[in-house]
Amino acid sequence: MIKAIKGTRDILPPASAVWNRVEAVAREVFRTFNYHEIRTPIFEETSLFARGVGEDTDIVGKEMYTWEDRDGTSITLRPENTASVMRAYIEHRLDQIPGVKKFYYIGPMFRRERPQKGRYRQFFQIGAEAIGSDSPIVDAEVIEMVVEILKGCGLKPVPEKDGFHLIINSVGCPKCRPEFMNALREKLATLAPQMCADCQRRAVTNPLRVLDCKVPEDQVHIDTLPSILDHLCEECHGHFKIVQSHLHGRGIAYEVRPRLVRGLDYYMRTTFEITHGALGAQNSVLGGGRYDGLAESLDSKVPAPGIGFSIGEDRLVLSVEAMSASEESNTVDVYLAPMGDAADALAGTLAAELRSAGISVERSVDRKLKRALEVANKMGARFALILGDNEIAAGTYLLKDMAAGEQESLTRDQLIARIRKNS
RNA sequence: GCGGCUGUAGCUCAGCUGGUAGUAGCGCCAGAUUGUGAUUCUGGAUGUCAUGGGUUCAAAUCCCAUCAGCCGCCCCA
């Protein structure tokens, strides 16, 4: 049997309805913030991601789907979408659009990682980018927007149990971060030998990751490490304070966590992340941050400061499902049960009429009424519409309310009104 | 890429220390006379016991490998 390849999966009904709902909520929130959809190709030249995301990141080093095209070009399935959006921005001179340029996207990304719950090789992201301003007010608004999406999906903004938790930080800029990194390395040189094996390795390969260590014994040491917030330059410090004051102004709860580090090279200043309790080890639903230097690293002649986020849609759907165990199962309004040739002929036009009135209809192809009602019941249809020789002779329609078990004989004119009445 | 656990009907599983699968539950299909579902009764279908090797007279059951899923690590949404 041919099966879906490792790390990919089919999204079947009724779960697909949750996906649609989540996407509909996101699109509506984007609309109210005046973000517009951008669709970029699913694969790009490898160098785009290598330069955008960072040569030394794990994503580029070992997690991309890359192959050589027939003409020798190295092609990669997009592992994330920010670099592509920025490429499109530069290529089409979108900087010419007045004001802050606001885009959103929904689509699949690809990463060759070991699959587990909430982590797939083809995964979906809902994301947005605001390009063209380095104002901290934009940062706050982007965060506000993402919080609105989660709330719209039914998640609660409280850290406990089924709520979500917003964490923010500033990772500084090319001016002040090197200073912090030096301080961190210096301290780690003496401290690392007392820490776990992973940290000893990280101290050399990726010092920022030490801050994220989860080993309990290491926490005392981590607490003595320098904080990025103490090393921010004046501009970065001011930027971060304004972001926070605007979040306060919008009544958005958050936690400042200096240890929040991001894996992608292009982030600077504001970074943020939201976690959700229902997710286990992969508890991060979304992440984002500012990337003021990205455009230049992609050869843009004009600066294009920006900030964006991406929601792990697979994980958001998991959270939403965990919240609302039994969502209202969307089912057909009317299950049409024709009996006999005359009824079969009439059923087609009747179904079409109901559908054009916005009523969902499925017609039975089973001649037995008993069977038709059985199926209607199992599908959870709201009504069964019985149509046989008796009805045709009398010019009436027998409408049965499946939940109540009652049925009434109606004229064609009464039908639609009656079906709509208790919807 | 690394480590741990798991893999029996569509789903949830039983199958003890090897003798070649279960009247199991749910679901599905059919019937209990001719146009009425949800309860009930009766009957039925479905598995190369994940795949490939090995040990054995004999393996779903032991061993190895592969694949897939889950959990964790790395990293990250």
Coordinates of C-alpha atoms (C1' of nucleotides) in Angstrom, one line a residue:
Chain A
M1 CA 0.0 0.0 0.0
I2 CA 1.2 3.5 -0.8
K3 CA 1.2 5.7 2.2
A4 CA 1.8 9.3 2.9
I5 CA 5.5 9.9 3.3
K6 CA 7.1 10.3 6.7
G7 CA 6.3 13.6 8.3
T8 CA 3.4 14.4 6.0
R9 CA -0.3 13.6 6.7
D10 CA -3.8 13.9 5.3
I11 CA -6.1 16.3 7.0
L12 CA -9.5 14.7 6.9
P13 CA -13.0 15.8 7.8
P14 CA -14.1 16.6 10.4
A15 CA -10.6 17.9 11.4
S16 CA -10.3 19.9 8.2
A17 CA -13.2 22.0 9.5
V18 CA -11.1 23.2 12.4
W19 CA -8.4 24.2 9.9
N20 CA -10.9 26.2 7.9
R21 CA -12.2 27.9 11.0
V22 CA -8.8 28.9 12.2
E23 CA -7.9 30.2 8.7
A24 CA -11.2 32.1 8.5
V25 CA -10.6 33.7 11.9
A26 CA -7.0 34.7 10.9
R27 CA -8.2 36.2 7.6
E28 CA -10.8 38.2 9.3
V29 CA -8.4 39.6 11.9
F30 CA -5.9 40.4 9.1
R31 CA -8.6 42.2 7.2
T32 CA -9.4 44.5 10.2
F33 CA -5.7 45.3 10.6
N34 CA -5.5 46.1 6.8
Y35 CA -3.1 43.2 6.0
H36 CA -3.3 41.7 2.5
E37 CA -2.5 38.3 1.3
I38 CA 0.7 37.5 -0.5
R39 CA 1.4 34.2 -2.1
T40 CA 5.0 33.3 -2.9
P41 CA 6.3 30.2 -4.6
I42 CA 6.7 27.1 -2.6
F43 CA 10.3 26.7 -3.7
E44 CA 13.1 29.2 -4.2
E45 CA 16.7 29.4 -5.0
T46 CA 18.6 27.9 -2.1
S47 CA 20.7 31.0 -1.6
L48 CA 17.7 33.0 -0.6
F49 CA 17.2 30.9 2.5
A50 CA 21.0 30.5 3.1
R51 CA 21.4 34.2 3.2
G52 CA 18.1 35.2 4.7
V53 CA 17.8 32.6 7.5
G54 CA 21.6 32.3 8.1
E55 CA 24.3 30.0 6.8
D56 CA 25.1 28.6 10.3
T57 CA 21.6 27.9 11.5
D58 CA 20.4 24.3 11.8
I59 CA 17.6 25.0 9.3
V60 CA 20.0 25.8 6.5
G61 CA 22.7 23.3 7.7
K62 CA 20.6 20.2 7.9
E63 CA 16.9 20.7 7.7
M64 CA 16.1 21.8 4.2
Y65 CA 14.7 19.9 1.3
T66 CA 17.2 20.9 -1.3
W67 CA 18.0 19.5 -4.7
E68 CA 19.7 20.4 -7.9
D69 CA 17.5 21.3 -10.8
R70 CA 18.3 20.2 -14.3
D71 CA 20.1 23.4 -15.2
G72 CA 22.2 23.1 -12.1
T73 CA 20.4 25.6 -9.9
S74 CA 20.1 24.6 -6.3
I75 CA 16.4 24.7 -5.3
T76 CA 14.9 24.5 -1.9
L77 CA 11.4 23.9 -0.6
R78 CA 10.7 26.9 1.6
P79 CA 11.4 26.2 5.3
E80 CA 9.7 29.5 6.3
N81 CA 8.2 32.4 4.4
T82 CA 9.8 35.6 5.6
A83 CA 12.8 35.4 3.3
S84 CA 10.4 34.8 0.3
V85 CA 8.2 37.8 1.2
M86 CA 11.2 40.0 1.5
R87 CA 12.5 38.7 -1.9
A88 CA 9.2 39.5 -3.5
Y89 CA 9.2 42.9 -1.8
I90 CA 12.6 43.8 -3.2
E91 CA 11.9 42.2 -6.6
H92 CA 8.7 44.1 -7.2
R93 CA 9.8 47.3 -5.6
L94 CA 7.0 47.2 -3.1
D95 CA 8.7 49.9 -1.1
Q96 CA 7.0 52.2 -3.5
I97 CA 3.7 51.5 -1.9
P98 CA 2.9 54.3 0.6
G99 CA 2.9 53.7 4.3
V100 CA 3.7 50.5 6.1
K101 CA 3.4 47.5 3.8
K102 CA 1.4 44.8 5.4
F103 CA 1.2 41.2 4.1
Y104 CA -0.1 37.9 5.4
Y105 CA 0.3 34.4 4.1
I106 CA -1.1 30.9 4.8
G107 CA 0.6 27.9 3.4
P108 CA 2.8 24.9 3.7
M109 CA 6.5 25.0 4.7
F110 CA 9.0 22.1 4.7
R111 CA 11.6 21.0 7.1
R112 CA 13.4 17.7 7.2
E113 CA 13.2 17.1 10.9
R114 CA 12.3 14.0 13.0
P115 CA 8.5 14.2 13.1
Q116 CA 6.6 14.1 16.4
K117 CA 3.5 15.6 17.8
G118 CA 3.1 19.1 16.4
R119 CA 6.1 18.8 14.3
Y120 CA 5.9 17.6 10.7
R121 CA 8.0 17.8 7.6
Q122 CA 5.3 19.5 5.7
F123 CA 3.7 21.9 8.2
F124 CA 1.5 24.9 7.8
Q125 CA 2.1 28.5 8.9
I126 CA -0.1 31.5 9.1
G127 CA 2.1 34.5 9.2
A128 CA 2.3 38.2 8.6
E129 CA 4.9 40.8 7.8
A130 CA 4.8 44.6 8.4
I131 CA 7.6 46.1 6.3
G132 CA 8.8 49.7 5.9
S133 CA 8.9 51.0 9.4
D134 CA 11.2 50.6 12.4
S135 CA 8.7 52.1 14.8
P136 CA 8.1 50.1 18.0
I137 CA 4.4 51.0 17.6
V138 CA 4.3 48.6 14.7
D139 CA 5.8 45.9 16.9
A140 CA 3.1 46.3 19.5
E141 CA 0.4 46.3 16.9
V142 CA 1.7 43.1 15.3
I143 CA 1.7 41.4 18.7
E144 CA -1.8 42.7 19.4
M145 CA -2.9 41.3 16.1
V146 CA -1.6 37.8 16.8
V147 CA -3.2 37.8 20.2
E148 CA -6.5 38.7 18.5
I149 CA -6.1 35.7 16.2
L150 CA -5.6 33.3 19.1
K151 CA -8.5 34.8 21.1
G152 CA -10.6 34.6 18.0
C153 CA -9.8 30.9 17.8
G154 CA -11.2 30.5 21.3
L155 CA -7.9 30.3 23.2
K156 CA -7.7 32.2 26.5
P157 CA -5.0 34.7 27.3
V158 CA -4.1 33.2 30.7
P159 CA -1.0 31.2 31.4
E160 CA -2.8 28.4 33.3
K161 CA -3.9 25.2 31.8
D162 CA -5.7 25.8 28.5
G163 CA -4.6 29.4 28.0
F164 CA -1.7 30.9 26.0
H165 CA 1.3 32.8 27.3
L166 CA 3.0 35.7 25.6
I167 CA 6.8 36.1 26.1
I168 CA 8.7 39.0 24.7
N169 CA 12.3 40.0 24.6
S170 CA 14.8 42.2 22.8
V171 CA 17.8 40.7 21.2
G172 CA 19.5 44.0 20.5
C173 CA 21.0 45.1 17.3
P174 CA 24.3 44.7 15.4
K175 CA 25.7 47.5 17.5
C176 CA 25.0 46.1 21.0
R177 CA 24.6 42.4 20.6
P178 CA 28.3 41.6 19.9
E179 CA 29.1 43.2 23.2
F180 CA 26.6 41.0 25.0
M181 CA 27.9 37.9 23.2
N182 CA 31.4 38.7 24.4
A183 CA 30.2 39.1 27.9
L184 CA 28.3 35.8 27.6
R185 CA 31.2 33.9 26.2
E186 CA 33.6 35.3 28.8
K187 CA 31.3 34.2 31.6
L188 CA 30.7 30.8 30.1
A189 CA 34.3 30.1 29.8
T190 CA 34.5 29.7 33.5
L191 CA 31.0 28.5 34.2
A192 CA 30.3 26.0 31.5
P193 CA 32.5 23.2 32.9
Q194 CA 30.1 23.0 35.9
M195 CA 27.1 22.7 33.7
C196 CA 25.5 19.8 31.8
A197 CA 27.1 18.2 28.8
D198 CA 24.8 19.9 26.4
C199 CA 25.6 23.3 27.8
Q200 CA 29.3 22.6 27.6
R201 CA 28.9 22.0 23.9
R202 CA 26.5 24.9 23.4
A203 CA 28.9 27.2 25.1
V204 CA 31.1 26.8 22.1
T205 CA 28.7 26.2 19.2
N206 CA 25.7 28.4 20.2
P207 CA 26.1 30.3 23.4
L208 CA 22.6 31.8 23.3
R209 CA 21.2 28.3 23.6
V210 CA 22.7 27.9 27.0
L211 CA 20.2 30.4 28.2
D212 CA 17.4 28.1 27.1
C213 CA 18.7 25.0 28.9
K214 CA 16.0 23.1 30.8
V215 CA 18.2 21.0 33.2
P216 CA 17.2 22.0 36.7
E217 CA 20.7 21.9 38.2
D218 CA 21.9 24.4 35.6
Q219 CA 19.4 27.0 36.5
V220 CA 21.5 28.5 39.3
H221 CA 24.3 29.0 36.9
I222 CA 22.1 30.4 34.2
D223 CA 20.8 33.0 36.6
T224 CA 24.3 34.4 37.0
L225 CA 24.8 34.8 33.3
P226 CA 24.6 38.3 31.8
S227 CA 21.2 39.4 30.6
I228 CA 20.9 40.9 27.1
L229 CA 18.6 43.6 28.6
D230 CA 21.6 45.0 30.5
H231 CA 23.6 45.3 27.4
L232 CA 21.1 47.0 25.1
C233 CA 22.3 50.2 23.5
E234 CA 20.3 53.3 24.1
E235 CA 18.2 53.0 21.0
C236 CA 17.3 49.4 21.5
H237 CA 16.5 50.0 25.1
G238 CA 14.2 52.9 24.2
H239 CA 12.6 50.8 21.4
F240 CA 11.8 48.0 23.8
K241 CA 10.3 50.3 26.4
I242 CA 7.9 51.8 23.9
V243 CA 6.8 48.4 22.7
Q244 CA 6.0 47.5 26.3
S245 CA 4.1 50.7 27.0
H246 CA 1.9 50.1 24.0
L247 CA 1.2 46.6 25.1
H248 CA 0.2 47.9 28.5
G249 CA -2.0 50.4 26.7
R250 CA -3.8 47.7 24.9
G251 CA -4.2 45.6 28.1
I252 CA -2.1 42.7 26.7
A253 CA -0.5 40.5 29.3
Y254 CA 3.1 39.5 28.6
E255 CA 6.2 38.3 30.3
V256 CA 9.6 39.7 29.6
R257 CA 12.0 36.8 29.4
P258 CA 15.6 37.9 28.6
R259 CA 16.4 34.3 28.0
L260 CA 14.1 34.0 25.0
V261 CA 16.4 33.5 22.1
R262 CA 15.6 32.9 18.5
G263 CA 17.2 30.6 16.1
L264 CA 17.1 32.7 13.0
D265 CA 20.0 35.1 12.2
Y266 CA 17.9 37.9 10.9
Y267 CA 16.1 38.8 14.1
M268 CA 17.0 42.0 16.0
R269 CA 15.4 44.0 18.7
T270 CA 11.9 42.8 19.5
T271 CA 11.3 39.0 19.5
F272 CA 8.3 37.2 20.9
E273 CA 6.8 33.8 21.3
I274 CA 3.5 32.4 22.5
T275 CA 3.3 29.0 24.1
H276 CA 0.3 26.9 24.9
G277 CA -0.1 24.2 27.6
A278 CA -1.8 21.6 25.4
L279 CA 1.2 21.0 23.2
G280 CA 3.8 19.1 25.2
A281 CA 7.4 19.5 24.3
Q282 CA 6.7 21.5 21.2
N283 CA 4.8 24.0 23.2
S284 CA 5.4 27.1 21.1
V285 CA 2.5 28.0 18.9
L286 CA 4.1 30.9 17.2
G287 CA 7.2 33.0 17.1
G288 CA 8.2 36.3 15.6
G289 CA 10.4 39.3 15.7
R290 CA 11.9 42.3 14.0
Y291 CA 14.4 41.9 11.1
D292 CA 15.6 45.3 10.2
G293 CA 18.8 44.1 8.4
L294 CA 17.2 41.3 6.3
A295 CA 16.6 43.4 3.2
E296 CA 20.1 44.6 3.0
S297 CA 21.5 41.1 3.3
L298 CA 19.3 40.2 0.3
D299 CA 20.9 43.0 -1.7
S300 CA 18.2 45.5 -1.4
K301 CA 19.3 49.0 -2.3
V302 CA 16.7 50.5 0.0
P303 CA 16.4 49.6 3.6
A304 CA 13.3 47.7 4.5
P305 CA 12.9 47.3 8.3
G306 CA 10.2 44.9 9.2
I307 CA 8.6 42.7 11.8
G308 CA 6.6 39.6 11.4
F309 CA 5.5 36.4 13.0
S310 CA 4.4 33.0 12.0
I311 CA 1.9 30.8 13.7
G312 CA 2.4 27.0 13.5
E313 CA -1.0 26.2 12.2
D314 CA -0.7 22.5 13.0
R315 CA 0.0 23.4 16.6
L316 CA -2.7 26.0 16.7
V317 CA -5.2 23.5 15.5
L318 CA -4.0 21.0 18.2
S319 CA -4.6 23.7 20.8
V320 CA -8.0 24.6 19.4
E321 CA -9.0 20.9 19.3
A322 CA -7.8 20.4 22.9
M323 CA -10.0 23.4 23.9
S324 CA -13.2 22.5 22.3
A325 CA -13.4 18.7 22.3
S326 CA -16.6 18.4 20.5
E327 CA -17.1 21.2 18.0
E328 CA -20.5 21.4 16.4
S329 CA -20.3 18.9 13.7
N330 CA -21.3 20.6 10.5
T331 CA -23.6 18.4 8.6
V332 CA -26.2 18.5 5.9
D333 CA -29.4 20.5 6.4
V334 CA -31.6 18.2 4.3
Y335 CA -31.3 14.5 3.4
L336 CA -33.5 14.0 0.5
A337 CA -35.2 10.6 0.3
P338 CA -36.9 10.0 -3.0
M339 CA -38.8 6.8 -3.7
G340 CA -39.6 5.7 -7.2
D341 CA -38.7 7.0 -10.6
A342 CA -41.0 10.0 -10.6
A343 CA -39.5 11.1 -7.2
D344 CA -36.0 10.5 -8.5
A345 CA -36.6 12.8 -11.4
L346 CA -38.1 15.5 -9.2
A347 CA -35.4 15.2 -6.5
G348 CA -32.8 16.7 -8.7
T349 CA -34.6 20.0 -9.4
L350 CA -35.8 20.2 -5.8
A351 CA -32.2 19.7 -4.5
A352 CA -31.0 22.4 -6.8
E353 CA -33.7 24.8 -5.6
L354 CA -32.8 24.3 -2.0
R355 CA -29.1 24.6 -2.6
S356 CA -29.6 27.9 -4.4
A357 CA -31.4 29.1 -1.3
G358 CA -28.2 28.3 0.7
I359 CA -29.4 25.0 2.2
S360 CA -27.1 22.1 2.0
V361 CA -28.7 19.0 0.5
E362 CA -27.6 15.4 0.0
R363 CA -29.9 13.1 -1.9
S364 CA -30.3 9.4 -1.1
V365 CA -29.5 7.0 -3.9
D366 CA -31.0 4.2 -1.9
R367 CA -34.6 3.3 -2.9
K368 CA -35.6 2.1 0.5
L369 CA -37.0 4.8 2.8
K370 CA -35.9 2.9 5.9
R371 CA -32.3 2.9 4.6
A372 CA -32.4 6.5 3.7
L373 CA -33.6 7.5 7.1
E374 CA -31.0 5.4 8.7
V375 CA -28.2 7.1 6.8
A376 CA -29.8 10.5 7.5
N377 CA -29.7 9.7 11.1
K378 CA -26.1 8.5 11.1
M379 CA -25.0 11.6 9.2
G380 CA -26.7 13.8 11.7
A381 CA -28.9 15.5 9.1
R382 CA -31.3 18.1 10.5
F383 CA -34.1 17.1 8.2
A384 CA -35.2 14.2 6.0
L385 CA -37.3 15.2 3.1
I386 CA -39.5 12.3 2.0
L387 CA -40.7 12.3 -1.5
G388 CA -42.8 9.4 -2.9
D389 CA -45.7 8.8 -5.2
N390 CA -48.2 9.9 -2.5
E391 CA -46.5 13.3 -2.2
I392 CA -46.2 13.7 -5.9
A393 CA -49.9 13.0 -6.3
A394 CA -50.8 15.4 -3.6
G395 CA -48.2 18.0 -4.6
T396 CA -46.8 18.1 -1.0
Y397 CA -43.5 17.4 0.6
L398 CA -43.0 15.4 3.8
L399 CA -40.4 17.1 6.0
K400 CA -39.1 15.2 9.0
D401 CA -37.3 16.9 11.8
M402 CA -34.7 14.2 12.7
A403 CA -34.0 15.4 16.2
A404 CA -37.7 15.9 17.2
G405 CA -38.9 12.9 15.3
E406 CA -41.8 14.9 14.0
Q407 CA -42.8 15.3 10.4
E408 CA -45.2 17.6 8.6
S409 CA -46.6 17.9 5.1
L410 CA -45.7 21.1 3.4
T411 CA -46.2 22.8 0.1
R412 CA -43.2 23.7 -2.0
D413 CA -43.5 27.3 -1.0
Q414 CA -43.5 26.5 2.7
L415 CA -40.5 24.3 2.5
I416 CA -37.6 26.7 2.5
A417 CA -39.0 28.9 5.2
R418 CA -39.6 25.9 7.4
I419 CA -36.1 24.6 6.9
R420 CA -34.6 28.0 7.7
K421 CA -36.8 28.5 10.7
N422 CA -34.9 26.5 13.2
S423 CA -31.4 26.6 11.8
Chain B
rG1 C1' 20.7 13.2 13.0
rC2 C1' 20.6 10.7 18.4
rG3 C1' 17.9 7.9 22.5
rG4 C1' 13.4 5.4 24.6
rC5 C1' 8.5 3.2 23.9
rU6 C1' 5.0 1.2 20.4
rG7 C1' 2.9 -1.4 15.7
rU8 C1' -3.0 -7.6 16.0
rA9 C1' -10.0 -6.3 11.7
rG10 C1' -12.2 0.8 9.6
rC11 C1' -11.4 2.3 15.2
rU12 C1' -10.3 0.6 20.6
rC13 C1' -8.1 -3.6 22.1
rA14 C1' -7.6 -9.3 24.1
rG15 C1' -4.3 -13.1 22.8
rC16 C1' -0.4 -15.7 29.9
rU17 C1' 5.7 -18.6 30.1
rG18 C1' 6.2 -20.1 21.3
rG19 C1' 1.4 -24.7 18.9
rU20 C1' -0.3 -21.2 13.9
rA21 C1' -6.2 -15.0 15.8
rG22 C1' -11.2 -13.1 19.0
rU23 C1' -19.4 -15.6 19.3
rA24 C1' -14.8 -9.2 22.0
rG25 C1' -16.7 -3.8 22.0
rC26 C1' -17.8 0.3 18.6
rG27 C1' -18.4 0.9 13.4
rC28 C1' -19.9 -1.2 8.6
rC29 C1' -23.4 -4.4 5.5
rA30 C1' -28.0 -7.4 5.3
rG31 C1' -32.7 -9.2 7.4
rA32 C1' -37.1 -9.1 11.3
rU33 C1' -43.1 -9.1 4.7
rU34 C1' -44.6 -4.2 0.9
rG35 C1' -43.2 4.1 2.5
rU36 C1' -40.3 5.9 8.2
rG37 C1' -34.3 6.5 11.5
rA38 C1' -32.2 6.8 16.8
rU39 C1' -33.6 1.4 21.2
rU40 C1' -33.9 -4.0 20.4
rC41 C1' -33.2 -9.0 17.9
rU42 C1' -30.8 -12.1 14.1
rG43 C1' -27.2 -12.9 10.5
rG44 C1' -22.8 -11.3 7.6
rA45 C1' -18.1 -9.2 5.7
rU46 C1' -13.1 -7.7 6.9
rG47 C1' -6.9 -9.4 9.0
rU48 C1' -0.4 -12.0 4.1
rC49 C1' -1.0 -10.4 13.4
rA50 C1' 3.6 -3.1 10.1
rU51 C1' 7.5 -5.2 6.4
rG52 C1' 11.8 -8.5 5.5
rG53 C1' 14.9 -12.0 7.4
rG54 C1' 16.5 -15.6 11.4
rU55 C1' 16.0 -19.4 15.5
rU56 C1' 12.4 -23.7 16.0
rC57 C1' 9.1 -29.6 14.3
rA58 C1' 6.0 -25.1 15.1
rA59 C1' 6.1 -17.7 16.0
rA60 C1' 1.3 -12.6 16.5
rU61 C1' 4.3 -14.5 20.6
rC62 C1' 11.9 -15.1 20.8
rC63 C1' 16.2 -12.6 17.9
rC64 C1' 17.9 -9.0 14.0
rA65 C1' 17.0 -5.4 10.3
rU66 C1' 13.8 -2.0 7.9
rC67 C1' 9.5 1.2 7.9
rA68 C1' 5.9 4.1 10.5
rG69 C1' 3.8 6.5 14.9
rC70 C1' 4.4 8.5 19.8
rC71 C1' 7.7 10.6 23.7
rG72 C1' 12.3 13.1 24.6
rC73 C1' 17.2 15.4 22.6
rC74 C1' 19.3 18.7 18.9
rC75 C1' 16.7 22.7 16.8
rC76 C1' 12.5 25.2 16.0
rA77 C1' 6.5 27.2 14.4

